[in-house]
Amino acid sequence: MFGLLNLGSLLLGLIAWILPILNLTRDKKQNENWVVLSTISICACGISLCFQIFYTYYKVTVEDWTALMDTMYAVAYVSAILLIVTIILNVITLKVYRRRTVE
């Protein structure tokens, strides 16, 4: 059951990156709901990180210290990259659509 948290985290992380990329590749006319997609992207990133926290909590409660010591560096590194890339993609989307709105 708890192994599904990692799978869910991976899927939500991919969603968090795919939605802003879709926003940037669509035409002006098709993208009236870019704010909604950006919001869903940020929420998917947050839930993905929350799943990782829950999985780490599970490992602590079962006292699997070896697994924690082996994986925490990678989890922390990948979580930071997920957050940074999601923020950058959504900021780029915001700037592109603000510029389109002004024109």
Coordinates of C-alpha atoms in Angstrom, one line a residue:
M1 CA 0.0 0.0 0.0
F2 CA 2.7 2.5 1.0
G3 CA 4.7 1.7 -2.1
L4 CA 1.9 3.3 -4.1
L5 CA 2.9 6.6 -2.6
N6 CA 6.1 6.6 -4.6
L7 CA 4.1 5.8 -7.8
G8 CA 1.6 8.5 -7.1
S9 CA 4.3 11.0 -6.4
L10 CA 6.0 10.2 -9.7
L11 CA 2.7 10.5 -11.6
L12 CA 1.8 13.8 -9.9
G13 CA 5.3 15.1 -10.5
L14 CA 5.0 14.4 -14.2
I15 CA 1.5 16.1 -14.3
A16 CA 3.1 19.1 -12.6
W17 CA 5.6 19.4 -15.5
I18 CA 3.3 18.4 -18.4
L19 CA 0.5 20.9 -17.7
P20 CA 2.6 24.1 -18.0
I21 CA 4.3 22.7 -21.1
L22 CA 0.9 22.1 -22.6
N23 CA 0.0 25.7 -21.7
L24 CA 3.0 27.0 -23.5
T25 CA 2.5 24.9 -26.7
R26 CA -1.2 25.6 -27.2
D27 CA -2.6 28.4 -29.4
K28 CA -3.8 31.7 -27.9
K29 CA -7.4 30.9 -28.7
Q30 CA -7.4 27.5 -27.1
N31 CA -5.9 28.6 -23.8
E32 CA -8.6 30.5 -22.0
N33 CA -8.1 28.3 -18.9
W34 CA -4.3 28.6 -18.5
V35 CA -4.7 29.8 -14.9
V36 CA -6.6 26.7 -14.0
L37 CA -4.0 24.4 -15.5
S38 CA -1.2 26.3 -13.8
T39 CA -3.0 26.0 -10.5
I40 CA -3.5 22.3 -11.0
S41 CA 0.2 22.0 -11.8
I42 CA 1.3 23.6 -8.6
C43 CA -1.2 21.5 -6.6
A44 CA 0.1 18.3 -8.2
C45 CA 3.6 19.3 -7.2
G46 CA 2.5 19.9 -3.6
I47 CA 0.6 16.7 -3.4
S48 CA 3.6 14.8 -4.9
L49 CA 5.9 16.2 -2.2
C50 CA 3.3 15.4 0.4
F51 CA 3.3 11.8 -0.7
Q52 CA 7.1 11.7 -0.3
I53 CA 6.7 13.0 3.3
F54 CA 4.1 10.4 4.1
Y55 CA 6.4 7.7 2.7
T56 CA 9.3 8.9 4.8
Y57 CA 7.0 9.0 7.8
Y58 CA 6.0 5.4 7.1
K59 CA 9.7 4.3 6.9
V60 CA 10.4 6.1 10.3
T61 CA 7.4 4.4 12.0
V62 CA 8.5 0.9 10.8
E63 CA 12.1 1.9 11.8
D64 CA 13.6 1.0 8.4
W65 CA 16.7 3.2 9.0
T66 CA 18.8 1.5 6.3
A67 CA 16.3 2.4 3.6
L68 CA 16.1 6.0 5.0
M69 CA 19.8 6.4 5.0
D70 CA 20.1 5.0 1.5
T71 CA 17.4 7.0 -0.1
M72 CA 17.1 10.4 1.7
Y73 CA 19.7 12.2 -0.3
A74 CA 18.1 11.2 -3.6
V75 CA 14.6 12.0 -2.4
A76 CA 15.6 15.4 -1.1
Y77 CA 17.5 16.2 -4.3
V78 CA 14.7 15.1 -6.7
S79 CA 12.1 16.8 -4.5
A80 CA 14.0 20.1 -4.8
I81 CA 14.3 19.7 -8.6
L82 CA 10.6 18.9 -8.9
L83 CA 9.7 22.1 -7.0
I84 CA 12.2 24.4 -8.8
V85 CA 11.3 23.2 -12.3
T86 CA 7.5 23.4 -11.6
I87 CA 7.9 27.0 -10.3
I88 CA 10.1 28.0 -13.3
L89 CA 7.6 26.4 -15.8
N90 CA 4.6 28.2 -14.2
V91 CA 6.4 31.5 -14.0
I92 CA 7.3 31.3 -17.7
T93 CA 3.6 30.5 -18.4
L94 CA 2.5 33.5 -16.4
K95 CA 4.9 35.8 -18.2
V96 CA 3.9 34.5 -21.6
Y97 CA 0.2 34.9 -21.0
R98 CA 0.5 38.3 -19.3
R99 CA 2.4 39.5 -22.4
R100 CA -0.4 38.0 -24.6
T101 CA -3.1 39.7 -22.5
V102 CA -1.4 43.1 -22.8
E103 CA -1.1 42.8 -26.6

